[in-house]
Structures are given as C-alpha cells and as structure tokens.
Coordinates of C-alpha atoms in Angstrom, one line a residue:
M8 CA 2.3 -90.7 -50.9
K9 CA 3.4 -89.6 -54.6
K10 CA 2.0 -87.1 -56.1
N11 CA 1.0 -88.3 -59.1
L12 CA -2.9 -86.5 -57.9
L13 CA -4.6 -85.0 -60.7
I14 CA -5.3 -81.7 -59.3
G15 CA -7.5 -79.1 -61.9
M16 CA -8.8 -75.9 -61.1
F17 CA -12.0 -77.1 -60.9
A18 CA -11.7 -80.6 -58.8
C19 CA -14.0 -80.7 -56.2
F20 CA -13.5 -82.7 -52.3
F21 CA -15.7 -84.1 -49.4
V22 CA -14.9 -85.5 -46.5
I23 CA -15.8 -89.3 -45.9
G24 CA -15.0 -90.5 -42.6
G25 CA -12.2 -88.9 -41.4
V26 CA -10.1 -89.3 -44.6
I27 CA -10.4 -85.8 -47.7
S28 CA -11.4 -87.0 -50.7
F29 CA -10.1 -85.1 -53.5
G30 CA -11.0 -86.3 -57.1
G31 CA -12.1 -90.0 -56.7
A32 CA -8.1 -89.8 -54.9
K33 CA -8.2 -89.8 -51.2
M34 CA -5.5 -87.7 -48.6
D35 CA -5.6 -88.3 -44.5
D36 CA -6.8 -85.4 -42.8
A37 CA -3.8 -84.1 -41.7
R38 CA -3.2 -82.5 -45.4
I39 CA -6.1 -79.4 -45.4
V40 CA -7.9 -79.6 -49.5
N41 CA -7.4 -75.4 -50.0
L42 CA -7.6 -75.2 -54.2
S43 CA -7.1 -71.6 -54.3
A44 CA -4.1 -72.3 -51.9
T45 CA -0.9 -71.1 -54.4
D46 CA 1.3 -70.2 -51.8
P47 CA 1.7 -71.3 -48.0
L48 CA 0.3 -67.6 -47.3
N49 CA -3.0 -69.4 -48.7
A50 CA -3.9 -71.9 -47.2
T51 CA -5.3 -74.3 -45.6
Y52 CA -3.8 -75.4 -41.6
M53 CA -4.4 -77.2 -38.5
V54 CA -4.1 -75.2 -35.3
E55 CA -6.2 -76.8 -32.3
G56 CA -8.8 -79.1 -33.6
Q57 CA -9.0 -76.4 -36.1
K58 CA -8.8 -75.0 -39.7
I59 CA -7.1 -72.5 -40.3
R60 CA -7.8 -70.4 -44.2
L61 CA -5.2 -68.0 -44.6
I62 CA -5.5 -65.2 -47.0
D63 CA -2.4 -63.3 -47.0
G64 CA -0.3 -64.8 -44.3
R65 CA -4.1 -64.0 -41.9
S66 CA -7.2 -65.2 -40.7
E67 CA -9.1 -63.6 -38.5
T68 CA -12.4 -65.5 -37.0
E69 CA -14.7 -64.3 -33.8
S70 CA -14.0 -67.5 -31.2
V71 CA -17.5 -67.5 -30.4
P72 CA -20.5 -66.5 -33.3
G73 CA -21.6 -62.3 -32.4
S74 CA -18.2 -62.3 -30.1
A75 CA -16.2 -59.3 -30.3
T76 CA -14.2 -61.0 -29.6
K77 CA -11.4 -62.4 -32.4
V78 CA -9.5 -65.0 -33.0
I79 CA -6.2 -64.9 -35.1
T80 CA -3.6 -66.5 -36.3
S81 CA -1.3 -64.9 -39.2
V82 CA 2.8 -66.2 -40.7
F83 CA 5.2 -65.5 -38.3
G84 CA 8.3 -63.8 -40.4
K85 CA 8.8 -65.8 -43.7
P86 CA 7.8 -69.4 -45.3
V87 CA 10.8 -70.7 -45.9
Y88 CA 11.2 -73.3 -49.0
G89 CA 12.9 -76.9 -48.6
N90 CA 12.5 -81.1 -50.1
I91 CA 10.5 -82.2 -46.4
D92 CA 8.2 -84.7 -47.9
G93 CA 10.7 -86.0 -50.0
E94 CA 8.2 -85.9 -53.3
G95 CA 10.4 -83.6 -55.9
D96 CA 8.7 -80.2 -55.1
V97 CA 9.1 -77.4 -53.5
D98 CA 7.6 -76.9 -50.5
A99 CA 7.2 -74.8 -47.3
A100 CA 7.5 -74.4 -42.7
L101 CA 6.5 -71.5 -41.9
I102 CA 6.3 -70.2 -37.9
L103 CA 2.3 -69.3 -36.9
T104 CA 0.9 -67.6 -34.3
Y105 CA -1.9 -67.5 -33.0
D106 CA -3.9 -65.7 -30.1
S107 CA -7.2 -66.3 -28.9
G108 CA -8.3 -63.0 -26.8
G109 CA -6.6 -63.8 -24.1
S110 CA -3.2 -62.9 -22.7
G111 CA -1.1 -65.2 -24.2
T112 CA 0.3 -66.3 -27.5
F113 CA 1.3 -69.4 -28.4
Y114 CA 3.4 -70.0 -31.7
Y115 CA 3.2 -73.4 -33.8
V116 CA 5.4 -74.8 -36.8
A117 CA 3.7 -76.0 -39.6
A118 CA 4.5 -77.3 -43.5
A119 CA 3.0 -76.9 -46.3
L120 CA 3.9 -79.4 -49.3
D121 CA 3.1 -78.3 -53.0
V122 CA 0.9 -81.3 -54.8
N123 CA 1.0 -80.5 -58.6
G124 CA 1.5 -76.9 -58.1
F125 CA -0.9 -77.3 -54.8
Y126 CA -0.2 -76.1 -51.3
L127 CA -1.6 -78.1 -49.4
G128 CA -1.7 -77.1 -45.6
T129 CA -0.4 -79.5 -42.5
R130 CA -1.3 -79.6 -38.6
A131 CA 0.1 -77.5 -36.7
I132 CA 3.2 -78.7 -33.5
L133 CA 3.4 -76.2 -30.6
L134 CA 6.7 -74.3 -30.0
G135 CA 4.4 -72.6 -26.7
D136 CA 3.1 -69.8 -25.2
R137 CA 5.1 -66.1 -25.8
V138 CA 7.8 -68.6 -26.4
A139 CA 10.5 -65.7 -28.8
P140 CA 11.2 -68.0 -31.8
K141 CA 14.7 -66.8 -33.9
N142 CA 14.4 -68.7 -37.1
I143 CA 13.2 -71.7 -39.2
S144 CA 15.0 -74.0 -41.9
V145 CA 14.4 -76.8 -44.0
R146 CA 17.2 -79.6 -44.5
N147 CA 16.7 -83.0 -45.9
G148 CA 13.4 -83.3 -45.3
V149 CA 13.6 -82.6 -41.7
I150 CA 12.4 -78.8 -40.4
V151 CA 14.6 -76.8 -37.7
A152 CA 11.9 -74.7 -35.5
N153 CA 15.4 -72.8 -33.3
Y154 CA 13.3 -70.4 -29.9
A155 CA 14.4 -68.9 -26.7
D156 CA 11.7 -70.1 -24.2
R157 CA 12.7 -70.2 -20.7
R158 CA 13.0 -71.8 -17.3
L159 CA 11.0 -74.5 -15.7
D160 CA 10.7 -72.4 -12.9
E161 CA 10.8 -68.4 -14.1
P162 CA 6.8 -67.1 -14.7
M163 CA 5.8 -65.4 -18.0
A164 CA 6.8 -61.4 -17.1
V165 CA 10.4 -63.3 -17.6
S166 CA 11.6 -62.6 -21.5
P167 CA 12.5 -66.5 -23.1
S168 CA 16.0 -66.0 -23.0
V169 CA 17.1 -70.3 -23.0
G170 CA 17.7 -71.6 -26.6
R171 CA 15.8 -74.3 -27.3
S172 CA 15.2 -76.5 -30.5
K173 CA 12.7 -78.5 -32.2
Y174 CA 12.5 -81.2 -35.2
L175 CA 9.3 -81.7 -36.9
T176 CA 9.6 -84.5 -39.8
L177 CA 6.9 -85.8 -41.6
E178 CA 5.3 -89.8 -40.6
R179 CA 2.9 -90.9 -43.6
N180 CA 1.4 -87.4 -44.6
V181 CA 1.6 -86.1 -40.6
L182 CA 4.1 -83.1 -38.9
K183 CA 5.2 -85.4 -35.9
E184 CA 7.9 -84.5 -33.2
I185 CA 10.9 -86.0 -32.6
A186 CA 11.3 -87.6 -29.0
P187 CA 13.7 -85.4 -26.5
L188 CA 17.0 -85.3 -26.7
D189 CA 18.8 -86.3 -23.7
D190 CA 21.9 -84.5 -22.1
G191 CA 24.7 -83.5 -24.3
E192 CA 22.5 -85.1 -28.0
Q193 CA 22.9 -83.5 -30.4
V194 CA 21.0 -83.9 -34.6
L195 CA 23.2 -84.6 -37.5
D196 CA 22.8 -85.1 -41.1
G197 CA 25.2 -86.9 -43.7
W198 CA 25.7 -90.3 -44.8
V199 CA 26.0 -93.0 -43.6
T200 CA 27.4 -96.7 -44.5
I201 CA 26.9 -99.8 -43.6
G202 CA 29.1 -103.3 -44.6
H203 CA 30.8 -105.5 -44.6
E204 CA 32.9 -104.5 -41.6
V205 CA 32.2 -100.7 -42.1
R206 CA 28.9 -99.2 -40.0
S207 CA 30.2 -95.8 -40.5
F208 CA 28.2 -92.2 -40.5
I209 CA 30.0 -89.1 -41.4
P210 CA 27.7 -86.1 -40.9
C211 CA 27.7 -82.9 -43.1
S212 CA 29.0 -81.0 -40.4
P213 CA 32.2 -81.4 -38.9
A214 CA 32.7 -84.0 -42.2
R215 CA 35.1 -87.1 -40.1
E216 CA 34.1 -90.0 -40.7
L217 CA 32.3 -92.0 -37.3
W218 CA 31.7 -96.2 -36.0
L219 CA 28.5 -96.3 -35.2
P220 CA 28.5 -98.7 -32.0
G221 CA 26.4 -101.8 -32.3
N222 CA 25.2 -101.1 -28.4
S223 CA 23.8 -98.0 -29.8
P224 CA 19.4 -98.3 -29.2
A225 CA 18.5 -97.1 -32.8
L226 CA 21.6 -99.4 -34.6
N227 CA 18.8 -101.9 -35.3
E228 CA 16.5 -99.1 -37.2
V229 CA 19.4 -96.9 -39.2
V230 CA 20.3 -101.0 -40.9
A231 CA 17.1 -101.6 -40.7
A232 CA 16.2 -98.4 -42.9
Y233 CA 19.2 -98.5 -45.3
R234 CA 18.9 -102.2 -46.6
K235 CA 15.2 -101.3 -47.1
A236 CA 16.6 -97.7 -49.3
L237 CA 19.6 -99.8 -50.9
P238 CA 18.2 -104.1 -50.7
G239 CA 20.2 -104.6 -54.1
P240 CA 23.4 -101.8 -53.8
M241 CA 26.7 -102.1 -54.9
P242 CA 29.1 -102.6 -51.7
Y243 CA 30.1 -99.7 -49.4
T244 CA 26.8 -97.8 -51.6
P245 CA 25.8 -94.4 -49.2
L246 CA 22.6 -93.6 -48.2
F247 CA 21.6 -89.4 -46.0
M248 CA 20.5 -90.0 -42.8
T249 CA 19.8 -88.4 -40.1
L250 CA 20.5 -88.8 -36.9
A251 CA 20.3 -88.6 -33.5
G252 CA 22.4 -88.8 -30.8
K253 CA 26.5 -88.4 -29.3
I254 CA 29.7 -88.4 -30.3
A255 CA 32.0 -90.7 -28.0
K256 CA 35.4 -92.5 -28.5
P257 CA 36.1 -94.9 -30.8
P258 CA 35.9 -98.4 -29.2
T259 CA 39.4 -99.7 -28.0
D260 CA 39.3 -102.6 -30.8
G261 CA 37.8 -104.5 -33.8
F262 CA 36.7 -102.5 -36.5
G263 CA 35.7 -99.2 -34.9
A264 CA 39.3 -99.0 -33.4
D265 CA 39.9 -97.4 -36.3
Y266 CA 38.1 -94.4 -36.4
E267 CA 38.7 -91.3 -35.0
A268 CA 35.4 -91.3 -32.4
S269 CA 32.1 -93.1 -32.5
F270 CA 28.4 -91.7 -32.3
F271 CA 26.3 -93.4 -29.9
A272 CA 22.9 -93.0 -32.5
A273 CA 19.8 -93.0 -29.2
Q274 CA 16.8 -92.2 -33.3
L275 CA 16.9 -92.8 -36.6
V276 CA 15.3 -88.9 -37.5
Q277 CA 14.9 -89.3 -41.0
M278 CA 16.1 -91.4 -44.2
F279 CA 16.4 -89.4 -46.4
P280 CA 17.7 -91.0 -50.1
Q281 CA 18.0 -87.5 -52.0
G282 CA 19.4 -85.5 -49.4
N283 CA 23.3 -84.2 -48.5
C284 CA 24.4 -81.7 -47.8
K285 CA 24.1 -78.4 -49.4
S286 CA 19.8 -78.7 -50.0
G287 CA 19.9 -75.1 -48.8
L288 CA 21.1 -74.4 -51.5
I289 CA 21.0 -77.5 -54.4
Y290 CA 18.7 -80.6 -54.2
V291 CA 18.8 -83.9 -57.6
E292 CA 15.7 -86.3 -58.2
S293 CA 18.1 -87.7 -60.3
P294 CA 19.9 -89.6 -60.2
L295 CA 19.3 -90.3 -57.0
P296 CA 23.3 -90.7 -54.8
G297 CA 24.5 -94.7 -55.1
S298 CA 22.6 -94.8 -58.7
R299 CA 23.7 -97.2 -61.0
V300 CA 23.6 -94.5 -64.2
A301 CA 24.0 -94.9 -68.0
S302 CA 24.3 -93.4 -71.4
P303 CA 22.6 -90.3 -71.9
L304 CA 21.5 -89.8 -68.2
R305 CA 19.1 -87.7 -67.5
I306 CA 19.7 -85.2 -64.8
R307 CA 16.9 -83.8 -63.0
G308 CA 16.8 -81.8 -59.2
H309 CA 15.7 -78.2 -57.9
A310 CA 18.4 -75.2 -57.0
R311 CA 18.7 -71.7 -56.5
G312 CA 18.4 -69.4 -58.4
K313 CA 21.5 -67.6 -57.1
W314 CA 23.1 -71.5 -58.4
F315 CA 22.9 -70.4 -61.9
F316 CA 24.0 -67.7 -63.8
E317 CA 21.6 -67.1 -67.9
G318 CA 20.2 -69.6 -66.5
D319 CA 22.2 -72.5 -66.4
F320 CA 25.2 -74.8 -65.1
P321 CA 28.4 -76.7 -65.0
I322 CA 28.3 -81.0 -64.6
V323 CA 30.8 -82.5 -65.2
L324 CA 30.7 -87.1 -64.0
A325 CA 34.4 -88.1 -62.9
D326 CA 34.9 -91.8 -63.0
A327 CA 36.9 -93.7 -59.3
N328 CA 40.0 -91.7 -60.0
G329 CA 38.2 -88.2 -60.4
K330 CA 39.0 -88.7 -63.9
F331 CA 37.1 -86.4 -66.2
I332 CA 34.5 -88.4 -68.4
T333 CA 32.9 -86.5 -69.6
Q334 CA 31.5 -83.0 -68.9
G335 CA 27.4 -80.9 -69.9
Y336 CA 25.3 -78.6 -68.6
A337 CA 22.0 -78.0 -65.9
T338 CA 19.5 -75.0 -67.7
A339 CA 17.0 -74.0 -65.5
K340 CA 13.1 -74.8 -66.5
K341 CA 11.4 -71.5 -65.2
G342 CA 13.2 -67.6 -64.4
W343 CA 16.1 -69.1 -62.5
M344 CA 16.8 -65.1 -61.0
T345 CA 14.9 -65.4 -58.1
E346 CA 16.2 -66.4 -54.8
M347 CA 14.1 -68.9 -54.9
F348 CA 13.9 -72.9 -55.5
V349 CA 15.0 -73.0 -60.1
P350 CA 13.9 -77.1 -61.0
F351 CA 16.8 -78.3 -63.5
E352 CA 16.5 -80.4 -66.2
S353 CA 20.2 -81.7 -68.1
V354 CA 21.0 -84.8 -70.2
I355 CA 24.9 -85.9 -70.5
K356 CA 26.3 -88.6 -72.4
F357 CA 28.9 -90.8 -71.8
K358 CA 31.8 -93.9 -72.5
P359 CA 30.9 -95.6 -69.7
P360 CA 34.2 -96.8 -67.2
R361 CA 34.2 -100.1 -65.9
S362 CA 30.4 -101.9 -64.8
G363 CA 30.3 -101.7 -61.7
S364 CA 32.5 -98.6 -61.1
K365 CA 32.0 -96.9 -59.6
G366 CA 32.0 -92.7 -60.3
T367 CA 30.9 -88.7 -58.9
L368 CA 28.6 -86.4 -60.6
V369 CA 29.8 -82.8 -59.7
L370 CA 27.5 -80.4 -59.9
K371 CA 29.1 -77.1 -60.0
K372 CA 27.8 -73.4 -59.0
N373 CA 28.0 -71.3 -62.3
N374 CA 31.2 -68.3 -60.7
P375 CA 30.4 -66.2 -63.6
T376 CA 33.6 -64.1 -60.9
D377 CA 36.6 -67.3 -61.3
R378 CA 37.4 -66.4 -57.7
P379 CA 37.4 -69.1 -55.7
E380 CA 35.9 -68.3 -52.4
F381 CA 32.0 -68.2 -54.2
D382 CA 33.0 -71.5 -55.9
D383 CA 30.1 -74.5 -54.9
V384 CA 30.2 -77.9 -55.7
L385 CA 27.4 -81.3 -55.7
E386 CA 28.9 -84.0 -55.3
I387 CA 26.9 -87.3 -55.5
P388 CA 28.2 -90.8 -56.0
V389 CA 27.1 -92.8 -58.9
F390 CA 28.3 -96.7 -60.2
F391 CA 28.0 -97.0 -64.5
K392 CA 26.2 -100.0 -65.1

C-alpha cells in the first residue's frame, strides 16, 4: 500500500468490518493507528489478539477488570531502523516482552511503519517463552531476530544456549515469518540476474557469482518476480533479492559449469528493488538499480549521519568503463549529526554516453580524514537513455 495517505493531527479513524478507515483511506487491521505515535516507543501493537499501546516503551494493564495482576508489555533493548515496507521512509523493528503475571516471559518481534511521520504498529510475532534475545536488524526489507533458545528436550530451568534466527517480512501490511529452514540452508541477500544463458546470484557475502540451478524449488518464483519487477529491462539488469537455500557444487555441463558454485534456492524471501549490500548505512529510493537515467538526474535516499560530513557527501557518475562523466554532492535534508537515517537529495547534470549503455552511480561516504580504512561507497548500476 502506497504511503500517499493524508494524515492530519486531528484526523479521526474508525473500524469497519476489521478494516481501519483513516481519513477516508483504508488499511487492513495489521496496522493499528495511533495518531500520537511519532516514534515506535509510543505506537500501538497487536500482541496475542490484544491492542497494546505503549507509552515511552511500556504498557501496564489489568489482566481482568479489578484484578491486582498486571499485564506488562515493554520494549526490550532499543528499536532498530531501516526500510521495511519498501516505501522509502525509515521504519522500525523492535523486540517486545510480554508478562501476563504467570511464570512465563514471552518475547515478540514487531514492526512500526512510518506513514507520513506517524508510526503504525503491526501484529507481533512470537519468538518464545523465556528465550534470550541477542539482537535484531533490518536488512533490505527483512527483519532478522537472533536469539538463544533451549533444545526441545530441555526443561525451562535450563538457560537458553541454542542459537536461532527468525526472518520476517511484510506481506500486504502483515508481518509474517518465513518458512523454516532445512538443515544446511541459509538466508542470503544479493543481486539476481536473469537473461539469455544467465541465471546468476551474487550474494553480498560471500561476494561471488553463483549459478541458479534449474531444479531449485524457488526458481520459477524467482524468475516470475524478476520479470514482474523488470518487465522491459535492459539486458542483464540486476535485481536485489533475499533467497533461502544452500550453496552447492556447479553442474558439470551447460552454462552453469562456468560458475564457481551453485545456489540451490529453496525460498524467495524478499524481492526488494531498492535493496543493496550497504542498506544498513545507506539506501537509494531514486534512481533504482537498473534504471534508465537522463540529465538532469535527481537522486534521493536515506543515509546514516556518519555517511555525511558537514551535511553532504560526494556522488560520481561513471560510464561502463569506469570513466568519469560528472560529479556532485548529496545534501542532508535534516540534521546530519546523528546515528539515525537522514534523508538526502542531489541533482546532477551530465552529457550522456551512447543510449542504452551501462553506467554506475557511485555514492561515496564523506571521509574528512582521507584515511582509506574509513572509506566506503555504494555503487548503483544504471543505464543511459
């Protein structure tokens, strides 16, 4: 659902048949509207079928009316931020603890989606009872929660020691857990390219080109998603996806035999056109990877404050051979002295190379020290109109 909702401070909302109507617009009941929620610590979430409104990261209610037993819900640690719904704003993911007054303390994962400056909470997904959360992150539209649990045969008195991860994505505004991984499977994000004689996947780590075998269970879904997202792309346009599967040996013959290894894709976890391997630091909303660009080129996105210096960072546009075309600077649209994501914008003008040729948009971390260990770049593949 696009974030073109007109949200006013005095707007009202009401529920019709499980659908929230908000200022004339509608959103499904996965999003619980709380107009005062200008940050995730004051949003409303759905936990065990109950709306839980947090105030400064905490909620305390009676288990039943008149009872001395309290149900306490609170944020564990701090929210983490990133682009979850693909709309370009800075969303949040967080871990909630839920204590109903009994012997258990239950841990959940939830998201808070930024809609025009207001955070709308989702349903929370259970991690477990008395588990030990390690960390949570947002990576190219995927929420990753790492925690320790017990083996199935261990009693609750045993301290959690078995490392586990849960991967969650937003599907039609509802937070959902991906299917369980089989033994040896892993979740990797990276660039998928589908074309004549090419079915490749280059994970962010390890960064090597892998062949996608024809007998991969998720291959048809991957190809369909690629063609839907890029109905008329330039040849060999990369598209960012998150896949679950196993790295295996390459085939002994055919096009795949030229690859170092294969990736047996069992699940398409997420297709995220604006994704990149540096999304924890910077992401670009426009132009998307593989876009056809012309002059003047407007560049928009979000970067953490440490990507800037004095409110800007350099941008370079290069041709297919890496030859310099033009350069400019992206400027922070808000205060940049923060660890949070900050919106940026830039407009560059250039004389384009041959139409249809490939180029690279390079967004450089502003490094005033000139020490190479503090350098960093994000490269976005583009094509010239």
